mmCIF file of C-alpha atoms in Angstrom:
data_model
loop_
_atom_site.group_PDB
_atom_site.id
_atom_site.type_symbol
_atom_site.label_atom_id
_atom_site.label_comp_id
_atom_site.label_asym_id
_atom_site.label_seq_id
_atom_site.Cartn_x
_atom_site.Cartn_y
_atom_site.Cartn_z
ATOM 1 C CA MET G 1 79.688 94.860 95.545
ATOM 2 C CA SER G 2 82.313 96.032 98.209
ATOM 3 C CA ALA G 3 81.095 96.475 101.631
ATOM 4 C CA PHE G 4 83.331 98.610 103.940
ATOM 5 C CA VAL G 5 83.747 99.327 107.752
ATOM 6 C CA SER G 6 85.265 102.069 109.290
ATOM 7 C CA GLY G 7 85.784 103.316 113.161
ATOM 8 C CA SER G 8 87.437 105.250 115.424
ATOM 9 C CA VAL G 9 88.142 105.203 119.025
ATOM 10 C CA GLY G 10 85.157 107.153 121.100
ATOM 11 C CA VAL G 11 83.255 107.677 118.126
ATOM 12 C CA SER G 12 79.320 106.036 118.090
ATOM 13 C CA ALA G 13 78.251 103.762 115.583
ATOM 14 C CA ARG G 14 76.828 105.476 112.451
ATOM 15 C CA ARG G 15 76.242 104.872 108.877
ATOM 16 C CA GLU G 16 77.096 106.684 105.766
ATOM 17 C CA ARG G 17 76.740 105.893 102.173
ATOM 18 C CA TRP G 18 79.753 105.864 99.674
ATOM 19 C CA SER G 19 79.396 106.140 96.297
ATOM 20 C CA GLY G 20 78.189 103.522 94.527
ATOM 21 C CA GLY G 21 75.897 102.285 97.053
ATOM 22 C CA GLU G 22 78.257 100.394 99.578
ATOM 23 C CA VAL G 23 77.236 101.125 103.343
ATOM 24 C CA CYS G 24 79.998 102.035 105.486
ATOM 25 C CA GLY G 25 79.136 101.564 109.163
ATOM 26 C CA GLY G 26 81.364 103.175 111.974
ATOM 27 C CA ARG G 27 82.168 101.093 114.966
ATOM 28 C CA GLN G 28 84.546 101.660 117.692
ATOM 29 C CA ALA G 29 88.056 100.630 117.648
ATOM 30 C CA ARG G 30 91.489 101.113 118.620
ATOM 31 C CA HIS G 31 92.920 102.749 115.726
ATOM 32 C CA MET G 32 90.901 104.420 112.557
ATOM 33 C CA VAL G 33 90.591 101.433 110.196
ATOM 34 C CA CYS G 34 89.067 100.741 107.037
ATOM 35 C CA ARG G 35 88.008 97.164 106.981
ATOM 36 C CA ARG G 36 87.662 95.585 103.226
ATOM 37 C CA VAL G 37 84.954 92.879 103.033
ATOM 38 C CA GLN G 38 85.489 92.477 99.140
ATOM 39 C CA THR G 39 87.146 94.285 96.077
ATOM 40 C CA VAL G 40 87.692 93.696 92.588
ATOM 41 C CA ALA G 41 89.408 96.698 90.569
ATOM 42 C CA PRO G 42 91.791 96.626 87.385
ATOM 43 C CA ALA G 43 95.421 97.070 88.116
ATOM 44 C CA ARG G 44 97.154 100.143 86.376
ATOM 45 C CA SER G 45 100.770 100.123 85.677
ATOM 46 C CA GLY G 46 103.636 102.701 86.226
ATOM 47 C CA MET G 47 104.823 104.883 89.214
ATOM 48 C CA ARG G 48 103.517 108.346 89.785
ATOM 49 C CA MET G 49 105.852 110.716 91.577
ATOM 50 C CA MET G 50 103.427 112.657 94.394
ATOM 51 C CA GLY G 51 105.895 115.661 94.621
ATOM 52 C CA ALA G 52 109.296 116.526 95.796
ATOM 53 C CA GLY G 53 109.904 115.599 99.071
ATOM 54 C CA LYS G 54 106.720 113.298 99.211
ATOM 55 C CA ALA G 55 106.150 109.608 99.148
ATOM 56 C CA ILE G 56 105.523 108.233 95.814
ATOM 57 C CA GLU G 57 102.595 106.236 94.469
ATOM 58 C CA ILE G 58 103.922 102.609 92.795
ATOM 59 C CA ASP G 59 102.172 99.782 91.298
ATOM 60 C CA LYS G 60 103.364 96.263 91.772
ATOM 61 C CA ASP G 61 105.879 96.071 88.577
ATOM 62 C CA ALA G 62 107.616 99.553 90.438
ATOM 63 C CA PHE G 63 107.517 97.634 94.037
ATOM 64 C CA GLU G 64 109.218 94.414 92.832
ATOM 65 C CA LYS G 65 111.678 96.689 91.010
ATOM 66 C CA LEU G 66 111.831 98.730 93.945
ATOM 67 C CA VAL G 67 112.366 95.793 96.342
ATOM 68 C CA ALA G 68 114.984 94.100 94.366
ATOM 69 C CA GLU G 69 117.376 97.020 94.127
ATOM 70 C CA SER G 70 116.839 98.472 97.613
ATOM 71 C CA SER G 71 120.522 97.167 98.798
ATOM 72 C CA GLY G 72 119.561 97.051 102.367
ATOM 73 C CA THR G 73 117.548 100.340 102.390
ATOM 74 C CA PRO G 74 114.681 99.517 104.373
ATOM 75 C CA ILE G 75 110.854 100.471 102.517
ATOM 76 C CA LEU G 76 108.035 101.550 104.067
ATOM 77 C CA VAL G 77 104.861 100.937 102.361
ATOM 78 C CA ASP G 78 101.320 102.604 102.866
ATOM 79 C CA PHE G 79 98.823 100.292 101.505
ATOM 80 C CA PHE G 80 95.794 102.604 100.523
ATOM 81 C CA ALA G 81 92.564 103.421 99.027
ATOM 82 C CA VAL G 82 91.400 106.615 97.955
ATOM 83 C CA TRP G 83 87.749 106.120 99.321
ATOM 84 C CA CYS G 84 89.639 104.971 102.950
ATOM 85 C CA GLY G 85 88.823 108.242 105.149
ATOM 86 C CA PRO G 86 91.761 107.077 107.501
ATOM 87 C CA CYS G 87 94.048 106.747 104.553
ATOM 88 C CA LYS G 88 93.488 110.332 103.822
ATOM 89 C CA LEU G 89 94.677 111.086 107.249
ATOM 90 C CA MET G 90 97.870 109.134 106.714
ATOM 91 C CA ALA G 91 98.816 110.770 103.265
ATOM 92 C CA PRO G 92 100.539 113.773 104.849
ATOM 93 C CA LEU G 93 102.444 111.739 107.766
ATOM 94 C CA MET G 94 103.862 109.503 104.693
ATOM 95 C CA ASP G 95 105.369 112.855 103.388
ATOM 96 C CA TRP G 96 106.581 113.814 106.917
ATOM 97 C CA ALA G 97 108.141 109.983 106.933
ATOM 98 C CA VAL G 98 109.960 111.137 103.553
ATOM 99 C CA SER G 99 111.021 114.357 104.982
ATOM 100 C CA LEU G 100 112.385 113.142 108.184
ATOM 101 C CA TYR G 101 114.156 109.900 107.294
ATOM 102 C CA GLY G 102 115.359 111.138 103.891
ATOM 103 C CA ASP G 103 117.369 108.542 101.857
ATOM 104 C CA LYS G 104 117.599 106.058 105.207
ATOM 105 C CA LEU G 105 114.071 104.780 104.282
ATOM 106 C CA LYS G 106 112.461 104.645 101.232
ATOM 107 C CA VAL G 107 108.268 105.432 101.650
ATOM 108 C CA VAL G 108 106.135 104.558 99.010
ATOM 109 C CA LYS G 109 102.276 104.238 98.661
ATOM 110 C CA ILE G 110 100.187 101.328 96.890
ATOM 111 C CA ASP G 111 96.715 101.673 96.261
ATOM 112 C CA THR G 112 94.834 98.358 96.986
ATOM 113 C CA GLU G 113 92.193 99.064 94.234
ATOM 114 C CA LYS G 114 94.573 99.234 91.473
ATOM 115 C CA ASN G 115 96.929 96.539 92.812
ATOM 116 C CA PRO G 116 94.498 94.019 94.475
ATOM 117 C CA SER G 117 96.971 91.082 94.238
ATOM 118 C CA PHE G 118 98.728 92.818 97.385
ATOM 119 C CA VAL G 119 95.948 92.387 99.732
ATOM 120 C CA LYS G 120 95.945 88.460 99.369
ATOM 121 C CA GLN G 121 99.805 88.451 99.313
ATOM 122 C CA TYR G 122 100.526 90.427 102.569
ATOM 123 C CA LYS G 123 97.069 89.249 103.927
ATOM 124 C CA ILE G 124 95.733 93.251 104.389
ATOM 125 C CA TYR G 125 92.507 92.841 106.229
ATOM 126 C CA GLY G 126 92.295 96.632 107.151
ATOM 127 C CA LEU G 127 93.396 100.136 105.800
ATOM 128 C CA PRO G 128 95.481 102.026 106.023
ATOM 129 C CA THR G 129 98.034 99.173 106.490
ATOM 130 C CA LEU G 130 101.920 99.954 106.808
ATOM 131 C CA VAL G 131 104.401 97.091 106.036
ATOM 132 C CA ILE G 132 108.528 97.523 106.643
ATOM 133 C CA PHE G 133 110.366 95.823 104.009
ATOM 134 C CA LYS G 134 114.036 95.201 104.782
ATOM 135 C CA ASP G 135 116.171 92.913 102.333
ATOM 136 C CA GLY G 136 113.156 91.987 100.331
ATOM 137 C CA GLU G 137 111.110 90.660 102.992
ATOM 138 C CA SER G 138 108.291 92.143 105.172
ATOM 139 C CA VAL G 139 109.547 92.406 108.987
ATOM 140 C CA ALA G 140 106.697 94.093 110.174
ATOM 141 C CA GLN G 141 103.097 95.119 109.529
ATOM 142 C CA VAL G 142 100.459 97.509 111.361
ATOM 143 C CA GLU G 143 97.080 98.651 110.425
ATOM 144 C CA GLY G 144 94.961 101.701 111.093
ATOM 145 C CA ALA G 145 95.492 105.606 111.004
ATOM 146 C CA MET G 146 98.531 106.272 113.658
ATOM 147 C CA SER G 147 99.928 109.717 114.865
ATOM 148 C CA LYS G 148 103.381 110.863 113.980
ATOM 149 C CA GLN G 149 105.134 109.417 117.143
ATOM 150 C CA ALA G 150 103.406 105.864 116.495
ATOM 151 C CA ILE G 151 104.623 105.742 113.022
ATOM 152 C CA GLN G 152 108.257 106.744 114.415
ATOM 153 C CA ASP G 153 107.673 104.331 116.775
ATOM 154 C CA PHE G 154 106.620 101.494 114.477
ATOM 155 C CA ILE G 155 109.897 102.366 112.428
ATOM 156 C CA SER G 156 112.203 102.500 115.383
ATOM 157 C CA GLU G 157 111.216 99.117 117.048
ATOM 158 C CA ASN G 158 111.419 97.371 113.516
ATOM 159 C CA VAL G 159 114.576 99.492 112.006
ATOM 160 C CA PRO G 160 116.961 99.802 114.958
ATOM 161 C CA GLU G 161 119.376 101.832 112.942
ATOM 162 C CA LEU G 162 116.872 104.563 112.148
ATOM 163 C CA ALA G 163 115.794 104.659 116.094
ATOM 164 C CA THR G 164 118.431 107.568 116.302
ATOM 165 C CA VAL G 165 117.053 110.035 113.749
#
């Protein structure tokens, strides 16, 4: 069984039932975040296009290939889960980032339920988690739902060449 905690600024504590009987409790937090206590899920392979001008969902193999072939282009990865409310809020913002940065930044999404090895590898304790990769290395990581401006600031601070976009 997995237990998840979610919360947002100014929201009083509440309890909800997720499908499968897991309990999700709300609490005050700086960002909206779903916390993972434990998860077990089978991995799927392949890459799924989310649509033209939208972030693509990839798996571990496609991610490793993308990082190996990035040749200096930074990559923004959105680690998410389909059950995560704050992750759903971030989905259109990832598509916005694709349209804003174009070929200067690759934006991809990885479902942590389908690819659980990333949780341990990148120390993902809350969802959504955004990670920026440059030259094959993780250079910055932040968790929680963010505004467009916060995402743009996060990218600009960690990829200075994109600050003028």
